[in-house]
Coordinates of C-alpha atoms and ligand atoms in Angstrom, one line a residue:
X21 CA -7.7 24.7 -16.2
X22 CA -3.8 25.0 -15.1
X23 CA -2.7 21.7 -13.9
X24 CA 1.1 20.5 -12.7
X25 CA 1.3 17.3 -14.9
X26 CA 3.6 14.2 -14.7
X27 CA 5.5 13.8 -18.3
X28 CA 8.2 11.6 -17.2
X29 CA 11.4 11.1 -15.1
X30 CA 12.3 14.6 -14.1
X31 CA 9.7 16.3 -16.0
X32 CA 6.7 17.9 -14.5
X33 CA 4.8 21.3 -16.6
X34 CA 1.9 23.3 -16.0
X35 CA -0.3 22.3 -18.8
X36 CA -4.1 23.2 -19.7
X37 CA -6.3 20.1 -18.9
X38 CA -10.0 20.3 -18.6
X39 CA -11.7 21.2 -15.8
X40 CA -13.1 18.4 -13.6
X41 CA -16.3 17.3 -13.8
X42 CA -18.9 15.7 -11.1
X43 CA -18.9 11.8 -12.3
X44 CA -20.8 10.2 -9.3
X45 CA -23.6 11.8 -7.2
X46 CA -20.9 11.4 -4.0
X47 CA -18.6 13.9 -5.5
X48 CA -17.5 17.5 -4.9
X49 CA -15.7 20.0 -6.7
X50 CA -13.3 21.9 -4.9
X51 CA -11.6 25.5 -6.1
X52 CA -7.9 25.3 -4.6
X53 CA -6.8 28.0 -2.7
X54 CA -3.3 26.2 -1.6
X55 CA -1.5 22.9 -2.1
X56 CA 1.6 21.4 -0.9
X57 CA 4.5 19.4 -2.8
X58 CA 5.0 16.4 -1.0
X59 CA 8.4 14.3 -0.2
X60 CA 5.9 11.5 -2.0
X61 CA 6.3 13.6 -5.0
X62 CA 9.8 13.6 -5.5
X63 CA 9.3 9.3 -5.8
X64 CA 7.3 10.5 -8.8
X65 CA 9.4 13.1 -10.2
X66 CA 12.6 10.5 -10.0
X67 CA 10.6 7.5 -11.4
X68 CA 10.2 5.6 -8.7
X69 CA 6.9 4.7 -8.7
X70 CA 5.2 2.7 -11.6
X71 CA 2.1 3.1 -13.4
X72 CA 2.4 6.9 -14.4
X73 CA 1.2 8.2 -17.4
X74 CA 2.5 11.1 -19.4
X75 CA -0.1 13.9 -18.5
X76 CA -1.3 13.0 -15.0
X77 CA -1.7 15.4 -12.7
X78 CA 0.3 15.4 -9.6
X79 CA -0.6 16.9 -6.1
X80 CA -2.2 15.0 -2.8
X81 CA -2.2 17.8 -0.2
X82 CA -4.8 20.4 -1.1
X83 CA -7.0 22.3 0.0
X84 CA -9.6 25.0 -1.1
X85 CA -13.3 26.2 -1.6
X86 CA -16.4 23.7 -2.1
X87 CA -17.8 24.8 -5.6
X88 CA -20.1 22.0 -6.7
X89 CA -21.3 19.0 -4.9
X90 CA -22.7 16.2 -6.4
X91 CA -27.0 15.3 -6.1
X92 CA -26.1 12.5 -2.7
X93 CA -23.7 14.6 -1.0
X94 CA -25.0 16.1 2.3
X95 CA -22.0 17.0 4.4
X96 CA -21.0 19.9 2.2
X97 CA -22.6 22.5 0.1
X98 CA -21.1 25.1 -2.1
X99 CA -18.4 28.0 -0.1
X100 CA -17.4 25.6 2.3
X101 CA -13.6 25.8 3.0
X102 CA -12.3 22.2 3.2
X103 CA -8.8 20.4 3.4
X104 CA -8.9 17.4 1.2
X105 CA -6.6 14.3 3.0
X106 CA -4.6 12.2 0.3
X107 CA -6.6 8.9 0.8
X108 CA -10.0 8.2 -0.8
X109 CA -11.8 6.3 1.4
X110 CA -15.6 5.0 0.8
X111 CA -16.6 5.4 4.8
X112 CA -18.6 1.9 4.9
X113 CA -16.2 -1.3 3.7
X114 CA -14.7 -3.4 6.1
X115 CA -11.5 -1.7 6.2
X116 CA -13.0 1.9 6.5
X117 CA -15.1 0.8 9.5
X118 CA -12.0 -0.3 11.3
X119 CA -10.9 3.4 10.9
X120 CA -8.1 1.6 8.0
X121 CA -8.9 4.4 5.7
X122 CA -5.7 3.8 3.6
X123 CA -6.8 0.3 3.3
X124 CA -10.4 1.0 1.4
X125 CA -11.5 -1.8 -0.8
X126 CA -13.4 0.1 -2.6
X127 CA -12.2 3.2 -3.9
X128 CA -9.2 2.0 -6.3
X129 CA -10.6 1.2 -9.6
X130 CA -7.7 -0.4 -10.6
X131 CA -7.4 -2.3 -7.8
X132 CA -6.2 -5.4 -9.7
X133 CA -3.4 -3.8 -11.0
X134 CA -2.4 -3.1 -7.2
X135 CA -3.6 -6.4 -6.0
X136 CA -1.0 -8.1 -8.7
X137 CA 2.0 -5.8 -7.7
X138 CA 1.1 -6.2 -3.5
X139 CA -1.4 -8.8 -2.7
X140 CA -4.4 -6.8 -1.9
X141 CA -4.9 -3.1 -3.1
X142 CA -4.8 -0.1 -1.0
X143 CA -6.9 2.6 -1.0
X144 CA -7.3 5.0 -4.0
X145 CA -4.8 8.2 -3.6
X146 CA -5.1 11.5 -5.3
X147 CA -2.2 12.5 -8.0
X148 CA -0.4 8.9 -7.4
X149 CA -0.1 6.5 -10.5
X150 CA -2.9 4.6 -12.3
X151 CA -1.9 1.7 -9.7
X152 CA -3.5 3.8 -6.9
X153 CA -6.7 4.6 -9.0
X154 CA -5.3 7.2 -11.4
X155 CA -7.3 10.4 -9.7
X156 CA -6.2 13.4 -10.9
X157 CA -4.6 15.5 -8.0
X158 CA -4.9 18.9 -6.5
X159 CA -1.8 21.1 -7.8
X160 CA -4.6 22.2 -10.2
X161 CA -6.9 24.9 -10.0
X162 CA -9.8 22.9 -9.3
X163 CA -10.2 19.0 -7.6
X164 CA -12.6 16.2 -8.2
X165 CA -12.8 15.0 -4.7
X166 CA -14.9 11.3 -4.5
X167 CA -16.9 10.4 -1.9
X168 CA -16.7 14.2 -0.7
X169 CA -18.8 13.1 2.8
X170 CA -16.1 10.8 4.2
X171 CA -12.8 12.3 3.0
X172 CA -12.9 16.6 3.3
X173 CA -12.7 18.3 6.9
X174 CA -14.7 21.6 6.9
X175 CA -12.7 24.4 8.4
X176 CA -15.0 27.1 9.9
X177 CA -12.7 28.7 12.8
X178 CA -11.6 30.8 10.2
X179 CA -7.9 29.8 10.6
X180 CA -5.3 30.6 7.5
X181 CA -4.4 27.6 5.0
X182 CA -1.1 27.9 6.4
X183 CA -2.2 26.6 9.4
X184 CA -4.8 23.6 8.3
X185 CA -3.3 22.7 4.7
X186 CA -1.2 19.7 6.5
X187 CA -4.3 18.3 7.7
X188 CA -4.4 17.0 4.2
X189 CA -1.0 14.7 4.4
X190 CA 1.9 15.7 6.7
X191 CA 0.7 16.2 9.8
X192 CA -1.2 12.9 10.6
X193 CA 1.2 11.4 8.8
X194 CA 3.8 12.5 11.1
X195 CA 1.6 11.5 14.3
X196 CA 0.2 8.3 12.8
X197 CA 4.0 7.6 12.4
X198 CA 4.6 8.4 15.9
X199 CA 1.3 6.2 17.3
X200 CA 2.7 3.3 15.6
X201 CA 5.6 3.6 17.7
X202 CA 3.7 2.5 20.9
X203 CA 5.9 5.0 22.9
X204 CA 6.0 4.3 26.5
X205 CA 6.8 7.5 29.1
X206 CA 10.2 8.3 28.7
X207 CA 11.2 6.5 25.5
X208 CA 14.0 7.7 23.2
X209 CA 12.8 8.0 19.7
X210 CA 15.2 8.1 16.8
X211 CA 13.9 9.7 13.6
X212 CA 15.9 9.4 10.4
X213 CA 14.9 12.3 7.9
X214 CA 14.7 16.0 8.7
X215 CA 11.8 16.7 6.1
X216 CA 8.7 17.7 6.8
X217 CA 7.1 14.4 7.4
X218 CA 9.9 13.8 10.3
X219 CA 9.5 17.4 11.5
X220 CA 6.0 16.3 12.7
X221 CA 6.5 13.0 13.4
X222 CA 9.3 14.8 16.2
X223 CA 6.4 17.0 17.6
X224 CA 4.0 14.2 17.6
X225 CA 6.6 11.8 19.7
X226 CA 6.8 14.4 22.2
X227 CA 3.1 14.5 22.3
X228 CA 2.8 10.9 22.8
X229 CA 5.3 11.1 25.9
X230 CA 8.3 10.8 24.7
X231 CA 11.5 11.6 26.8
X232 CA 14.0 12.1 24.3
X233 CA 14.0 12.8 20.2
X234 CA 17.0 12.3 18.1
X235 CA 16.8 13.2 14.8
X236 CA 19.3 12.0 11.5
X237 CA 19.7 14.3 8.6
X238 CA 22.7 15.8 6.8
X239 CA 21.0 19.3 5.6
X240 CA 21.9 21.5 7.6
X241 CA 18.9 23.9 7.7
X242 CA 16.7 20.7 8.2
X243 CA 18.4 19.2 11.3
X244 CA 18.2 22.7 12.7
X245 CA 14.7 23.1 12.5
X246 CA 14.7 20.0 14.2
X247 CA 16.6 21.4 16.8
X248 CA 14.6 24.7 17.1
X249 CA 11.1 23.7 16.5
X250 CA 11.3 20.0 17.6
X251 CA 13.6 20.5 20.4
X252 CA 15.3 17.3 19.1
X253 CA 19.1 16.3 19.6
X254 CA 20.5 15.6 15.9
X255 CA 22.9 13.2 14.3
X256 CA 24.7 14.6 10.8
X257 CA 25.0 11.4 8.9
X258 CA 27.8 12.8 6.8
X259 CA 29.7 13.7 9.8
X260 CA 29.3 10.6 12.1
X261 CA 28.7 6.8 11.7
X262 CA 24.6 7.0 12.7
X263 CA 25.0 3.3 14.5
X264 CA 27.9 4.2 16.6
X265 CA 26.3 7.7 17.5
X266 CA 22.9 6.3 18.5
X267 CA 24.8 3.6 20.7
X268 CA 26.9 6.0 22.4
X269 CA 24.2 8.5 23.4
X270 CA 21.9 5.6 24.6
X271 CA 24.5 3.9 26.9
X272 CA 24.5 0.7 24.2
X273 CA 21.1 0.2 24.8
X274 CA 19.7 1.9 21.2
X275 CA 16.8 4.2 21.0
X276 CA 13.1 2.6 22.3
X277 CA 11.5 3.6 19.1
X278 CA 12.7 4.1 15.7
X279 CA 11.2 5.8 13.0
X280 CA 11.9 5.8 9.1
X281 CA 10.4 9.1 7.7
X282 CA 13.1 8.7 4.7
X283 CA 11.7 5.6 2.6
X284 CA 12.7 4.6 -0.7
X285 CA 15.0 7.4 -1.9
X286 CA 17.5 7.3 0.9
X287 CA 20.8 8.5 0.8
X288 CA 23.9 6.2 2.0
X289 CA 27.5 7.4 3.2
X290 CA 30.1 4.8 2.8
X291 CA 28.0 1.7 3.7
X292 CA 28.1 -1.0 0.8
X293 CA 24.7 -1.6 1.1
X294 CA 23.9 1.8 -0.3
X295 CA 26.0 1.8 -3.0
X296 CA 24.6 -1.6 -4.4
X297 CA 21.1 0.3 -4.0
X298 CA 22.6 3.0 -5.7
X299 CA 23.6 1.2 -8.8
X300 CA 20.5 -1.1 -9.0
X301 CA 18.7 1.8 -9.0
X302 CA 20.4 3.8 -11.9
X303 CA 19.9 0.6 -14.0
X304 CA 15.6 0.0 -12.6
X305 CA 16.8 -3.0 -11.0
X306 CA 15.1 -2.0 -7.5
X307 CA 12.5 1.2 -7.1
X308 CA 14.0 1.4 -3.1
X309 CA 17.2 1.9 -1.5
X310 CA 16.5 0.9 1.9
X311 CA 19.3 1.8 3.5
X312 CA 17.5 3.8 6.5
X313 CA 15.2 0.7 7.3
X314 CA 18.2 -1.5 7.3
X315 CA 19.9 1.0 9.9
X316 CA 17.0 1.7 12.0
X317 CA 16.5 -2.4 12.5
X318 CA 20.5 -2.6 13.4
X319 CA 20.4 0.4 15.8
X320 CA 17.2 -0.2 17.5
X321 CA 16.8 -1.3 21.2
X322 CA 16.0 -5.3 21.6
X323 CA 12.3 -5.5 22.0
X324 CA 12.0 -1.9 20.5
X325 CA 9.5 -0.6 17.6
X326 CA 10.0 0.5 13.8
X327 CA 7.3 2.9 12.9
X328 CA 7.9 3.5 8.6
X329 CA 5.9 6.1 7.0
X330 CA 8.5 6.3 4.7
X331 CA 7.2 5.1 1.5
X332 CA 8.6 2.0 -0.3
X333 CA 7.4 1.0 -3.5
X334 CA 8.8 -2.6 -4.1
X335 CA 10.8 -4.9 -3.0
X336 CA 13.3 -3.7 -0.9
X337 CA 16.5 -5.9 -0.2
X338 CA 19.2 -7.0 2.3
X339 CA 17.2 -6.3 5.0
X340 CA 18.4 -7.5 7.9
X341 CA 15.8 -9.7 9.0
X342 CA 18.0 -11.9 11.2
X343 CA 18.6 -9.1 13.7
X344 CA 14.8 -8.2 13.2
X345 CA 13.4 -11.4 14.5
X346 CA 16.3 -12.3 17.0
X347 CA 15.8 -9.0 18.9
X348 CA 12.2 -9.5 19.1
X349 CA 11.8 -6.0 17.0
X350 CA 7.8 -4.9 15.8
X351 CA 7.4 -3.1 13.0
X352 CA 4.2 -0.9 11.9
X353 CA 3.8 0.8 8.8
X354 CA 1.0 2.5 6.1
X355 CA -0.1 4.9 4.2
X356 CA -2.0 7.2 6.9
X357 CA -5.5 6.2 7.5
X358 CA -6.2 10.0 7.3
X359 CA -9.9 10.1 8.2
X360 CA -8.9 8.7 11.5
X361 CA -6.9 11.8 12.3
X362 CA -8.5 15.0 10.6
X363 CA -10.8 15.7 14.0
X364 CA -8.4 15.4 16.3
X365 CA -5.6 17.0 15.0
X366 CA -7.7 19.8 13.8
X367 CA -8.8 20.4 17.6
X368 CA -4.7 20.5 18.4
X369 CA -4.3 23.1 15.9
X370 CA -7.4 25.6 17.5
X371 CA -6.5 25.0 20.5
X372 CA -3.1 26.4 19.7
X373 CA -0.8 22.8 20.8
X374 CA 0.6 23.5 17.8
X375 CA 1.2 25.6 14.5
X376 CA 1.9 23.4 11.4
X377 CA 2.9 26.5 9.5
X378 CA 6.4 26.5 10.5
X379 CA 7.5 24.0 8.0
X380 CA 6.8 26.4 5.3
X381 CA 9.7 27.9 3.9
X382 CA 8.1 28.7 0.4
X383 CA 4.9 30.2 -0.9
X384 CA 4.8 30.1 -5.1
X385 CA 2.4 29.9 -7.9
X386 CA 1.0 27.2 -9.7
X387 CA 3.0 28.3 -12.7
X388 CA 6.1 28.2 -10.8
X389 CA 5.4 24.6 -9.9
X390 CA 8.0 22.6 -12.4
X391 CA 10.9 25.3 -10.6
X392 CA 9.7 24.7 -7.4
X393 CA 9.9 21.0 -7.5
X394 CA 13.5 20.7 -8.5
X395 CA 14.7 23.2 -6.0
X396 CA 12.7 21.2 -3.3
X397 CA 14.3 18.1 -5.0
X398 CA 17.5 19.4 -4.7
X399 CA 17.3 21.1 -1.2
X400 CA 18.3 24.5 -2.8
X401 CA 17.8 27.6 -1.6
X402 CA 16.7 26.4 2.2
X403 CA 13.5 24.9 0.9
X404 CA 11.9 22.7 3.4
X405 CA 7.9 23.0 2.0
X406 CA 6.7 24.7 -0.6
X407 CA 2.8 25.7 -0.7
X408 CA 1.6 26.5 -4.3
X409 CA -0.9 28.6 -5.2
X410 CA -2.9 28.9 -8.2
X411 CA -2.1 31.9 -9.9
X412 CA -4.5 35.0 -9.4
Ligands
NAD27 N1 3.0 6.8 5.0 C1 2.1 8.0 4.4 O1 0.8 8.3 4.1 C2 3.4 9.0 3.7 C3 2.8 10.1 3.9 C4 3.7 11.6 3.4 C5 4.9 11.3 3.0 N2 4.9 9.9 3.2 C6 7.0 9.3 2.7 O2 7.6 10.0 4.0 C7 8.9 10.3 3.5 C8 9.6 11.7 3.7 O3 8.4 12.6 3.2 P1 9.1 14.2 3.7 O4 8.0 15.0 2.4 O5 9.6 14.5 4.6 O6 10.1 14.1 2.4 P2 12.0 15.0 2.0 O7 11.8 14.1 0.6 O8 11.4 16.4 2.3 O9 12.4 14.4 3.3 C9 13.4 13.3 3.4 C10 14.3 13.6 4.4 O10 15.5 12.5 4.5 C11 17.0 12.7 4.2 N3 17.6 11.7 4.5 C12 18.1 10.9 3.0 N4 18.5 10.0 3.5 C13 18.8 9.7 4.9 C14 19.4 8.9 5.7 N5 20.3 7.9 4.9 N6 19.5 9.2 6.9 C15 18.7 10.2 7.6 N7 17.9 11.2 6.7 C16 18.3 11.2 5.1 C17 16.3 13.8 3.2 O11 18.2 14.7 3.5 C18 15.3 14.6 3.7 O12 15.5 15.9 4.4 C19 8.8 10.1 1.7 O13 9.3 8.7 1.5 C20 7.3 10.2 1.6 O14 6.8 9.4 0.6 C21 4.6 8.6 3.5
ZN28 ZN1 2.3 13.4 0.6
ZN29 ZN1 -13.5 1.9 1.9

């Protein structure tokens, strides 16, 4: 089959690779119809994630049709239409039973590598390094889905791919990001980034009772999307000092809840910390440019909450932990516990409360994926979200 493969920093190609096969009775094989490119894929493209190997198949936002199931799969059958969440979870371990699906203790066969890096291993993820399982991803014609009775959600309502595809990652991720803020009615929520994850965090903040949402980025069309679709007020960080602006917008108190939907590749304008991050990243001395996380800690009101859906990899430094402690802040983070959100968020799509397709700017063929990665990374051509489709 054709699949988008990683070959090194800045180098992804469409290769011919072996078709996936059922390896365990709990597997299913899905023929892909749509597959998103995520901001997390950019961290791979840009070489921030260790333990990638040349030839790894990328992609963790897939959906399609079940073409084969293992002998013990009971919930899916050939012909079912499914969205596949990016976290691979067994459904039975201590963590899965607590609905902490992205912390599954069973699904990562390379848990020992992750344990050495992080103390404990998170769940295996599709298309996301060998440390996180080495599972081939879904930017391909076919995908092997382990624990097929636990992950995929069936789409039986006939809704088009564009409306349901983002149940695979960014809608639940934005939702959990807002939920992790513990929003109280009327709160002011500041969201760093206006990428796809941020767009869903903004919408979810309103769903969970925010009184005001302020979104921060510098890409004009992303800021516009946050204003038009997200009904957010916006700050362009190229034009304003974000700390000063947020304080003046909140009468000096600071936003109640802060969401870092940027993660380890934050751009900084002017700040010394960002200049040092960039220099260290250039010589591979850090995998994390934590400018946004630092800024969120400084900006957040005393006693407020910081939620971090943005991905971090290693050891971000220069965090103002004194401010964090003395201001009595709370921080919550995590890869999204996907399976917890699939059914309730599908219900919101089915009822018409939200149509997630608003973020899509580009539909492209799988064969165009290498170019699409660069267009998305460089924010060219108004690109906010790319959906790939295997060539007919
Ligand atoms: N926790 C999870 O399970 C999960 C799931 C999906 C994605 N993610 C992570 O969420 C983050 C966002 O993903 P995305 O797809 O929206 O990515 P994206 O790259 O499209 O968006 C990031 C946005 O941040 C903006 N930005 C950069 N520096 C900034 C700064 N200093 N202040 C404000 N904005 C800034 C960029 O201009 C860009 O628009 C990534 O780190 C991704 O890895 C996490
Ligand atoms: Zn993702
Ligand atoms: Zn588990």
